[in-house]
Amino acid sequence: MHYAALIPWLDPAAIIGWAGPWALAVVCFIVFAETGLLVGFLLPGDTLLVISGLLSHPQSYAPHGVFGISVWWVALLIGLAAFVGGEVGYYIGHKGGPAVFERKESGLFSVKNVERTNAFFERFGGLTIILARFVPIVRTFAPVAAGVGHMNKWKYTLYNFIGAVIWGFGLTMFGYLIGFIPPIADFVEHYIDLILLAAVGGTALVTLWHYLRERSKAKKAAAAGEDVVTDPEEARELVLDPEVFERGPEHHEGDHKA
């Protein structure tokens, strides 16, 4: 193996023994935050899930991968975190109402992100809850928008469950399975240190880059004299009509043809 020569202090066996379940807890929290907290859009969820699957692949020094448990448990826990995050996001929107959107433009909130999410709902209806899992930003704001608009709770929960299984469990297992492809398996075995470094450092850098970019946009808008505060009336205008959640993709197609 080459990891000791590449990064002497990054010994995978030592990291696995030290981090283990804590590493998985961090991954689950990030997945939860993507839909349970309004700041989750800053996090690189899709890539992290695939990498988590790869890191669950058996290694000569770690039969159950980096996390120390079967990939089935890893995928199930990540899927559960995705589901719970979606439920919390809905609860925040349902209880908070339009006031959730009464914020100043910043690196953590942008009304354009809400409008983009609303456009998704207008096009795909309630199915947005499933489809949004694969669309950054939209998957963060969709649960809250559904809660504020009082989407039928049981329908929402069903779609949230389906989306969490397909996205959280599915992408993790996908990452695990591609680890069986010989060239990839060989790369993971020999350069696990670089994958770990990319997973940790990459996540931090991407999150910081997204935050600084959004914050820069907000500052430029304020400097240009634009309205950067969503007042109560504007917040109410962002609330979706409950009828929107009953639509299907065919509704949008019909409007488009007309």
PDB file of C-alpha atoms in Angstrom:
ATOM      1  CA  MET A   1       0.000   0.000   0.000  1.00  0.00           C
ATOM      2  CA  HIS A   2       1.079   3.535  -0.693  1.00  0.00           C
ATOM      3  CA  TYR A   3      -0.692   5.622   1.902  1.00  0.00           C
ATOM      4  CA  ALA A   4       2.230   5.789   4.359  1.00  0.00           C
ATOM      5  CA  ALA A   5       4.501   7.204   1.645  1.00  0.00           C
ATOM      6  CA  LEU A   6       1.920   9.728   0.482  1.00  0.00           C
ATOM      7  CA  ILE A   7       0.777  11.103   3.805  1.00  0.00           C
ATOM      8  CA  PRO A   8       2.726   9.617   6.728  1.00  0.00           C
ATOM      9  CA  TRP A   9       0.415  10.968   9.445  1.00  0.00           C
ATOM     10  CA  LEU A  10      -2.767   9.816   7.702  1.00  0.00           C
ATOM     11  CA  ASP A  11      -2.729   6.121   8.568  1.00  0.00           C
ATOM     12  CA  PRO A  12      -6.131   4.676   7.551  1.00  0.00           C
ATOM     13  CA  ALA A  13      -6.018   1.917  10.165  1.00  0.00           C
ATOM     14  CA  ALA A  14      -5.396   4.470  12.921  1.00  0.00           C
ATOM     15  CA  ILE A  15      -8.128   6.783  11.642  1.00  0.00           C
ATOM     16  CA  ILE A  16     -10.629   3.934  11.482  1.00  0.00           C
ATOM     17  CA  GLY A  17      -9.834   2.931  15.047  1.00  0.00           C
ATOM     18  CA  TRP A  18     -10.140   6.526  16.267  1.00  0.00           C
ATOM     19  CA  ALA A  19     -13.053   7.852  14.189  1.00  0.00           C
ATOM     20  CA  GLY A  20     -15.158   4.808  13.320  1.00  0.00           C
ATOM     21  CA  PRO A  21     -18.751   5.492  14.387  1.00  0.00           C
ATOM     22  CA  TRP A  22     -18.013   9.193  14.894  1.00  0.00           C
ATOM     23  CA  ALA A  23     -17.178   9.552  11.221  1.00  0.00           C
ATOM     24  CA  LEU A  24     -20.532   8.014  10.334  1.00  0.00           C
ATOM     25  CA  ALA A  25     -22.259  10.312  12.828  1.00  0.00           C
ATOM     26  CA  VAL A  26     -20.759  13.333  11.059  1.00  0.00           C
ATOM     27  CA  VAL A  27     -21.933  12.033   7.672  1.00  0.00           C
ATOM     28  CA  CYS A  28     -25.442  11.445   9.041  1.00  0.00           C
ATOM     29  CA  PHE A  29     -25.558  14.934  10.534  1.00  0.00           C
ATOM     30  CA  ILE A  30     -24.548  16.489   7.211  1.00  0.00           C
ATOM     31  CA  VAL A  31     -27.252  14.489   5.422  1.00  0.00           C
ATOM     32  CA  PHE A  32     -29.779  15.538   8.075  1.00  0.00           C
ATOM     33  CA  ALA A  33     -28.764  19.190   7.777  1.00  0.00           C
ATOM     34  CA  GLU A  34     -29.282  19.189   4.007  1.00  0.00           C
ATOM     35  CA  THR A  35     -33.044  18.914   4.479  1.00  0.00           C
ATOM     36  CA  GLY A  36     -33.598  19.580   8.180  1.00  0.00           C
ATOM     37  CA  LEU A  37     -31.848  22.944   8.406  1.00  0.00           C
ATOM     38  CA  LEU A  38     -32.106  25.898   6.047  1.00  0.00           C
ATOM     39  CA  VAL A  39     -28.314  26.117   5.785  1.00  0.00           C
ATOM     40  CA  GLY A  40     -27.935  22.609   4.356  1.00  0.00           C
ATOM     41  CA  PHE A  41     -27.699  23.789   0.746  1.00  0.00           C
ATOM     42  CA  LEU A  42     -24.061  24.646   1.441  1.00  0.00           C
ATOM     43  CA  LEU A  43     -23.188  20.971   1.888  1.00  0.00           C
ATOM     44  CA  PRO A  44     -22.108  18.542  -0.894  1.00  0.00           C
ATOM     45  CA  GLY A  45     -24.537  15.727  -0.096  1.00  0.00           C
ATOM     46  CA  ASP A  46     -24.514  13.673  -3.317  1.00  0.00           C
ATOM     47  CA  THR A  47     -20.747  13.342  -3.483  1.00  0.00           C
ATOM     48  CA  LEU A  48     -20.524  12.583   0.223  1.00  0.00           C
ATOM     49  CA  LEU A  49     -22.985   9.685  -0.078  1.00  0.00           C
ATOM     50  CA  VAL A  50     -21.083   8.041  -2.916  1.00  0.00           C
ATOM     51  CA  ILE A  51     -17.784   8.477  -1.072  1.00  0.00           C
ATOM     52  CA  SER A  52     -19.365   7.016   2.088  1.00  0.00           C
ATOM     53  CA  GLY A  53     -20.320   3.959   0.086  1.00  0.00           C
ATOM     54  CA  LEU A  54     -16.795   3.654  -1.255  1.00  0.00           C
ATOM     55  CA  LEU A  55     -15.325   4.003   2.221  1.00  0.00           C
ATOM     56  CA  SER A  56     -17.594   1.175   3.394  1.00  0.00           C
ATOM     57  CA  HIS A  57     -15.860  -1.201   1.008  1.00  0.00           C
ATOM     58  CA  PRO A  58     -13.845  -3.973   2.736  1.00  0.00           C
ATOM     59  CA  GLN A  59     -10.122  -3.304   3.041  1.00  0.00           C
ATOM     60  CA  SER A  60      -7.368  -5.681   4.112  1.00  0.00           C
ATOM     61  CA  TYR A  61      -6.984  -3.690   7.346  1.00  0.00           C
ATOM     62  CA  ALA A  62     -10.709  -2.991   7.826  1.00  0.00           C
ATOM     63  CA  PRO A  63     -13.148  -5.801   6.913  1.00  0.00           C
ATOM     64  CA  HIS A  64     -16.131  -3.445   7.259  1.00  0.00           C
ATOM     65  CA  GLY A  65     -14.556  -0.342   5.771  1.00  0.00           C
ATOM     66  CA  VAL A  66     -13.815   3.003   7.383  1.00  0.00           C
ATOM     67  CA  PHE A  67     -16.963   3.104   9.519  1.00  0.00           C
ATOM     68  CA  GLY A  68     -16.358  -0.304  11.066  1.00  0.00           C
ATOM     69  CA  ILE A  69     -19.866  -1.644  10.392  1.00  0.00           C
ATOM     70  CA  SER A  70     -21.622  -3.347   7.490  1.00  0.00           C
ATOM     71  CA  VAL A  71     -22.481  -1.169   4.510  1.00  0.00           C
ATOM     72  CA  TRP A  72     -26.116  -2.147   5.029  1.00  0.00           C
ATOM     73  CA  TRP A  73     -26.116  -0.368   8.377  1.00  0.00           C
ATOM     74  CA  VAL A  74     -24.240   2.589   6.917  1.00  0.00           C
ATOM     75  CA  ALA A  75     -26.781   2.976   4.114  1.00  0.00           C
ATOM     76  CA  LEU A  76     -29.747   2.470   6.451  1.00  0.00           C
ATOM     77  CA  LEU A  77     -28.507   5.067   8.944  1.00  0.00           C
ATOM     78  CA  ILE A  78     -27.794   7.587   6.193  1.00  0.00           C
ATOM     79  CA  GLY A  79     -31.247   6.954   4.715  1.00  0.00           C
ATOM     80  CA  LEU A  80     -32.789   7.426   8.173  1.00  0.00           C
ATOM     81  CA  ALA A  81     -30.906  10.709   8.627  1.00  0.00           C
ATOM     82  CA  ALA A  82     -32.248  11.893   5.262  1.00  0.00           C
ATOM     83  CA  PHE A  83     -35.809  10.951   6.240  1.00  0.00           C
ATOM     84  CA  VAL A  84     -35.655  12.587   9.678  1.00  0.00           C
ATOM     85  CA  GLY A  85     -34.131  15.709   8.144  1.00  0.00           C
ATOM     86  CA  GLY A  86     -37.033  15.950   5.723  1.00  0.00           C
ATOM     87  CA  GLU A  87     -39.552  15.580   8.543  1.00  0.00           C
ATOM     88  CA  VAL A  88     -37.849  18.263  10.633  1.00  0.00           C
ATOM     89  CA  GLY A  89     -37.736  20.613   7.646  1.00  0.00           C
ATOM     90  CA  TYR A  90     -41.476  20.144   7.119  1.00  0.00           C
ATOM     91  CA  TYR A  91     -42.168  20.713  10.825  1.00  0.00           C
ATOM     92  CA  ILE A  92     -40.161  23.950  10.814  1.00  0.00           C
ATOM     93  CA  GLY A  93     -42.131  25.242   7.837  1.00  0.00           C
ATOM     94  CA  HIS A  94     -45.483  24.054   9.184  1.00  0.00           C
ATOM     95  CA  LYS A  95     -45.001  25.640  12.607  1.00  0.00           C
ATOM     96  CA  GLY A  96     -43.103  28.718  11.499  1.00  0.00           C
ATOM     97  CA  GLY A  97     -45.371  29.623   8.591  1.00  0.00           C
ATOM     98  CA  PRO A  98     -44.474  32.488   6.219  1.00  0.00           C
ATOM     99  CA  ALA A  99     -42.335  34.034   8.972  1.00  0.00           C
ATOM    100  CA  VAL A 100     -39.675  31.437   8.110  1.00  0.00           C
ATOM    101  CA  PHE A 101     -38.971  33.436   4.946  1.00  0.00           C
ATOM    102  CA  GLU A 102     -38.768  36.821   6.713  1.00  0.00           C
ATOM    103  CA  ARG A 103     -35.006  37.131   6.536  1.00  0.00           C
ATOM    104  CA  LYS A 104     -32.253  39.339   5.259  1.00  0.00           C
ATOM    105  CA  GLU A 105     -30.262  38.153   2.259  1.00  0.00           C
ATOM    106  CA  SER A 106     -27.036  36.558   3.462  1.00  0.00           C
ATOM    107  CA  GLY A 107     -24.662  33.717   2.778  1.00  0.00           C
ATOM    108  CA  LEU A 108     -27.145  31.413   4.505  1.00  0.00           C
ATOM    109  CA  PHE A 109     -30.427  32.586   2.971  1.00  0.00           C
ATOM    110  CA  SER A 110     -31.549  33.852  -0.403  1.00  0.00           C
ATOM    111  CA  VAL A 111     -35.111  34.440  -1.526  1.00  0.00           C
ATOM    112  CA  LYS A 112     -34.035  33.277  -4.983  1.00  0.00           C
ATOM    113  CA  ASN A 113     -33.470  29.820  -3.544  1.00  0.00           C
ATOM    114  CA  VAL A 114     -37.052  29.786  -2.274  1.00  0.00           C
ATOM    115  CA  GLU A 115     -38.337  30.978  -5.652  1.00  0.00           C
ATOM    116  CA  ARG A 116     -36.328  28.259  -7.414  1.00  0.00           C
ATOM    117  CA  THR A 117     -37.872  25.669  -5.116  1.00  0.00           C
ATOM    118  CA  ASN A 118     -41.361  27.044  -5.710  1.00  0.00           C
ATOM    119  CA  ALA A 119     -40.798  26.812  -9.475  1.00  0.00           C
ATOM    120  CA  PHE A 120     -39.923  23.148  -9.001  1.00  0.00           C
ATOM    121  CA  PHE A 121     -43.201  22.577  -7.152  1.00  0.00           C
ATOM    122  CA  GLU A 122     -45.123  24.427  -9.857  1.00  0.00           C
ATOM    123  CA  ARG A 123     -43.645  22.073 -12.429  1.00  0.00           C
ATOM    124  CA  PHE A 124     -43.684  18.718 -10.646  1.00  0.00           C
ATOM    125  CA  GLY A 125     -46.225  19.147  -7.859  1.00  0.00           C
ATOM    126  CA  GLY A 126     -45.865  16.924  -4.801  1.00  0.00           C
ATOM    127  CA  LEU A 127     -43.363  14.686  -6.614  1.00  0.00           C
ATOM    128  CA  THR A 128     -40.870  17.492  -6.006  1.00  0.00           C
ATOM    129  CA  ILE A 129     -40.297  16.002  -2.550  1.00  0.00           C
ATOM    130  CA  ILE A 130     -38.837  12.888  -4.214  1.00  0.00           C
ATOM    131  CA  LEU A 131     -37.108  14.540  -7.175  1.00  0.00           C
ATOM    132  CA  ALA A 132     -35.610  17.364  -5.125  1.00  0.00           C
ATOM    133  CA  ARG A 133     -33.362  14.904  -3.316  1.00  0.00           C
ATOM    134  CA  PHE A 134     -31.142  14.953  -6.391  1.00  0.00           C
ATOM    135  CA  VAL A 135     -31.180  18.736  -6.852  1.00  0.00           C
ATOM    136  CA  PRO A 136     -28.907  20.815  -4.585  1.00  0.00           C
ATOM    137  CA  ILE A 137     -30.573  23.833  -2.949  1.00  0.00           C
ATOM    138  CA  VAL A 138     -34.051  22.581  -3.871  1.00  0.00           C
ATOM    139  CA  ARG A 139     -33.708  19.579  -1.552  1.00  0.00           C
ATOM    140  CA  THR A 140     -32.910  21.986   1.294  1.00  0.00           C
ATOM    141  CA  PHE A 141     -35.872  24.302   0.798  1.00  0.00           C
ATOM    142  CA  ALA A 142     -38.496  21.835  -0.476  1.00  0.00           C
ATOM    143  CA  PRO A 143     -39.427  20.392   2.957  1.00  0.00           C
ATOM    144  CA  VAL A 144     -39.791  23.869   4.450  1.00  0.00           C
ATOM    145  CA  ALA A 145     -41.822  25.138   1.488  1.00  0.00           C
ATOM    146  CA  ALA A 146     -44.096  22.080   1.766  1.00  0.00           C
ATOM    147  CA  GLY A 147     -44.574  22.739   5.474  1.00  0.00           C
ATOM    148  CA  VAL A 148     -45.305  26.432   5.052  1.00  0.00           C
ATOM    149  CA  GLY A 149     -47.814  25.617   2.291  1.00  0.00           C
ATOM    150  CA  HIS A 150     -49.427  22.917   4.456  1.00  0.00           C
ATOM    151  CA  MET A 151     -48.933  20.036   2.060  1.00  0.00           C
ATOM    152  CA  ASN A 152     -50.906  16.990   3.217  1.00  0.00           C
ATOM    153  CA  LYS A 153     -48.714  15.563   5.996  1.00  0.00           C
ATOM    154  CA  TRP A 154     -49.196  11.886   5.174  1.00  0.00           C
ATOM    155  CA  LYS A 155     -48.588  12.413   1.497  1.00  0.00           C
ATOM    156  CA  TYR A 156     -45.501  14.422   2.308  1.00  0.00           C
ATOM    157  CA  THR A 157     -44.181  11.751   4.674  1.00  0.00           C
ATOM    158  CA  LEU A 158     -44.696   9.031   2.066  1.00  0.00           C
ATOM    159  CA  TYR A 159     -42.828  11.017  -0.598  1.00  0.00           C
ATOM    160  CA  ASN A 160     -40.158  11.983   1.911  1.00  0.00           C
ATOM    161  CA  PHE A 161     -39.638   8.309   2.784  1.00  0.00           C
ATOM    162  CA  ILE A 162     -39.382   7.283  -0.870  1.00  0.00           C
ATOM    163  CA  GLY A 163     -36.925  10.084  -1.603  1.00  0.00           C
ATOM    164  CA  ALA A 164     -34.796   9.270   1.440  1.00  0.00           C
ATOM    165  CA  VAL A 165     -34.578   5.597   0.435  1.00  0.00           C
ATOM    166  CA  ILE A 166     -33.706   6.300  -3.200  1.00  0.00           C
ATOM    167  CA  TRP A 167     -31.252   9.096  -2.423  1.00  0.00           C
ATOM    168  CA  GLY A 168     -29.768   8.333   0.997  1.00  0.00           C
ATOM    169  CA  PHE A 169     -29.760   4.546   0.918  1.00  0.00           C
ATOM    170  CA  GLY A 170     -29.483   4.242  -2.864  1.00  0.00           C
ATOM    171  CA  LEU A 171     -26.516   6.550  -3.510  1.00  0.00           C
ATOM    172  CA  THR A 172     -24.601   5.045  -0.602  1.00  0.00           C
ATOM    173  CA  MET A 173     -25.097   1.538  -1.953  1.00  0.00           C
ATOM    174  CA  PHE A 174     -24.167   2.786  -5.425  1.00  0.00           C
ATOM    175  CA  GLY A 175     -20.864   4.055  -4.062  1.00  0.00           C
ATOM    176  CA  TYR A 176     -20.291   0.713  -2.379  1.00  0.00           C
ATOM    177  CA  LEU A 177     -21.058  -1.283  -5.526  1.00  0.00           C
ATOM    178  CA  ILE A 178     -18.761   0.697  -7.808  1.00  0.00           C
ATOM    179  CA  GLY A 179     -16.025  -0.244  -5.372  1.00  0.00           C
ATOM    180  CA  PHE A 180     -16.190  -3.738  -6.864  1.00  0.00           C
ATOM    181  CA  ILE A 181     -15.025  -2.461 -10.244  1.00  0.00           C
ATOM    182  CA  PRO A 182     -11.382  -3.683 -10.365  1.00  0.00           C
ATOM    183  CA  PRO A 183      -9.655  -0.365 -11.232  1.00  0.00           C
ATOM    184  CA  ILE A 184     -11.688   1.507  -8.622  1.00  0.00           C
ATOM    185  CA  ALA A 185     -11.218  -1.202  -5.996  1.00  0.00           C
ATOM    186  CA  ASP A 186      -7.476  -1.089  -6.565  1.00  0.00           C
ATOM    187  CA  PHE A 187      -7.421   2.705  -6.283  1.00  0.00           C
ATOM    188  CA  VAL A 188      -9.417   2.645  -3.028  1.00  0.00           C
ATOM    189  CA  GLU A 189      -7.112  -0.026  -1.577  1.00  0.00           C
ATOM    190  CA  HIS A 190      -3.927   1.872  -2.385  1.00  0.00           C
ATOM    191  CA  TYR A 191      -5.009   5.501  -2.010  1.00  0.00           C
ATOM    192  CA  ILE A 192      -7.541   5.410   0.808  1.00  0.00           C
ATOM    193  CA  ASP A 193      -5.656   8.283   2.451  1.00  0.00           C
ATOM    194  CA  LEU A 194      -6.370  10.597  -0.477  1.00  0.00           C
ATOM    195  CA  ILE A 195     -10.041   9.619  -0.504  1.00  0.00           C
ATOM    196  CA  LEU A 196     -10.303  10.363   3.219  1.00  0.00           C
ATOM    197  CA  LEU A 197      -8.545  13.692   2.721  1.00  0.00           C
ATOM    198  CA  ALA A 198     -10.853  14.585  -0.168  1.00  0.00           C
ATOM    199  CA  ALA A 199     -13.946  13.600   1.819  1.00  0.00           C
ATOM    200  CA  VAL A 200     -13.011  15.733   4.823  1.00  0.00           C
ATOM    201  CA  GLY A 201     -11.120  18.614   3.227  1.00  0.00           C
ATOM    202  CA  GLY A 202     -13.283  18.697   0.119  1.00  0.00           C
ATOM    203  CA  THR A 203     -16.493  18.959   2.132  1.00  0.00           C
ATOM    204  CA  ALA A 204     -15.084  21.825   4.204  1.00  0.00           C
ATOM    205  CA  LEU A 205     -13.749  23.707   1.174  1.00  0.00           C
ATOM    206  CA  VAL A 206     -16.916  23.315  -0.903  1.00  0.00           C
ATOM    207  CA  THR A 207     -19.062  24.448   2.024  1.00  0.00           C
ATOM    208  CA  LEU A 208     -16.869  27.502   2.605  1.00  0.00           C
ATOM    209  CA  TRP A 209     -16.812  28.346  -1.104  1.00  0.00           C
ATOM    210  CA  HIS A 210     -20.622  28.179  -1.357  1.00  0.00           C
ATOM    211  CA  TYR A 211     -21.020  30.347   1.731  1.00  0.00           C
ATOM    212  CA  LEU A 212     -18.577  33.020   0.584  1.00  0.00           C
ATOM    213  CA  ARG A 213     -20.123  33.110  -2.891  1.00  0.00           C
ATOM    214  CA  GLU A 214     -23.655  33.543  -1.538  1.00  0.00           C
ATOM    215  CA  ARG A 215     -22.500  36.140   0.979  1.00  0.00           C
ATOM    216  CA  SER A 216     -20.712  38.084  -1.760  1.00  0.00           C
ATOM    217  CA  LYS A 217     -23.884  38.127  -3.859  1.00  0.00           C
ATOM    218  CA  ALA A 218     -25.894  39.420  -0.899  1.00  0.00           C
ATOM    219  CA  LYS A 219     -23.390  42.206  -0.190  1.00  0.00           C
ATOM    220  CA  LYS A 220     -23.315  43.287  -3.834  1.00  0.00           C
ATOM    221  CA  ALA A 221     -27.117  43.381  -3.942  1.00  0.00           C
ATOM    222  CA  ALA A 222     -27.232  45.518  -0.785  1.00  0.00           C
ATOM    223  CA  ALA A 223     -24.555  47.860  -2.144  1.00  0.00           C
ATOM    224  CA  ALA A 224     -26.560  48.265  -5.356  1.00  0.00           C
ATOM    225  CA  GLY A 225     -29.565  49.414  -3.324  1.00  0.00           C
ATOM    226  CA  GLU A 226     -31.640  46.307  -3.956  1.00  0.00           C
ATOM    227  CA  ASP A 227     -34.254  45.141  -1.470  1.00  0.00           C
ATOM    228  CA  VAL A 228     -32.387  42.514   0.556  1.00  0.00           C
ATOM    229  CA  VAL A 229     -34.945  42.027   3.322  1.00  0.00           C
ATOM    230  CA  THR A 230     -38.015  39.837   2.901  1.00  0.00           C
ATOM    231  CA  ASP A 231     -40.825  41.591   4.797  1.00  0.00           C
ATOM    232  CA  PRO A 232     -44.035  39.855   6.027  1.00  0.00           C
ATOM    233  CA  GLU A 233     -46.005  40.712   2.873  1.00  0.00           C
ATOM    234  CA  GLU A 234     -43.255  39.400   0.580  1.00  0.00           C
ATOM    235  CA  ALA A 235     -42.957  36.285   2.728  1.00  0.00           C
ATOM    236  CA  ARG A 236     -46.667  35.552   2.329  1.00  0.00           C
ATOM    237  CA  GLU A 237     -46.287  35.809  -1.440  1.00  0.00           C
ATOM    238  CA  LEU A 238     -43.727  33.000  -1.311  1.00  0.00           C
ATOM    239  CA  VAL A 239     -46.239  30.586   0.229  1.00  0.00           C
ATOM    240  CA  LEU A 240     -47.463  27.965  -2.242  1.00  0.00           C
ATOM    241  CA  ASP A 241     -51.141  27.225  -2.730  1.00  0.00           C
ATOM    242  CA  PRO A 242     -52.016  23.775  -1.290  1.00  0.00           C
ATOM    243  CA  GLU A 243     -53.421  22.861  -4.714  1.00  0.00           C
ATOM    244  CA  VAL A 244     -49.893  22.954  -6.129  1.00  0.00           C
ATOM    245  CA  PHE A 245     -48.925  19.901  -4.083  1.00  0.00           C
ATOM    246  CA  GLU A 246     -51.681  17.849  -5.729  1.00  0.00           C
ATOM    247  CA  ARG A 247     -50.371  18.423  -9.220  1.00  0.00           C
ATOM    248  CA  GLY A 248     -48.346  16.002 -11.267  1.00  0.00           C
ATOM    249  CA  PRO A 249     -45.799  16.637 -14.029  1.00  0.00           C
ATOM    250  CA  GLU A 250     -48.582  16.283 -16.605  1.00  0.00           C
ATOM    251  CA  HIS A 251     -50.156  19.509 -15.274  1.00  0.00           C
ATOM    252  CA  HIS A 252     -47.095  21.505 -16.264  1.00  0.00           C
ATOM    253  CA  GLU A 253     -46.883  19.805 -19.646  1.00  0.00           C
ATOM    254  CA  GLY A 254     -50.502  20.658 -20.330  1.00  0.00           C
ATOM    255  CA  ASP A 255     -49.921  24.321 -19.488  1.00  0.00           C
ATOM    256  CA  HIS A 256     -46.819  24.353 -21.660  1.00  0.00           C
ATOM    257  CA  LYS A 257     -48.683  22.970 -24.677  1.00  0.00           C
ATOM    258  CA  ALA A 258     -51.479  25.427 -24.167  1.00  0.00           C
TER     259      ALA A 258
END
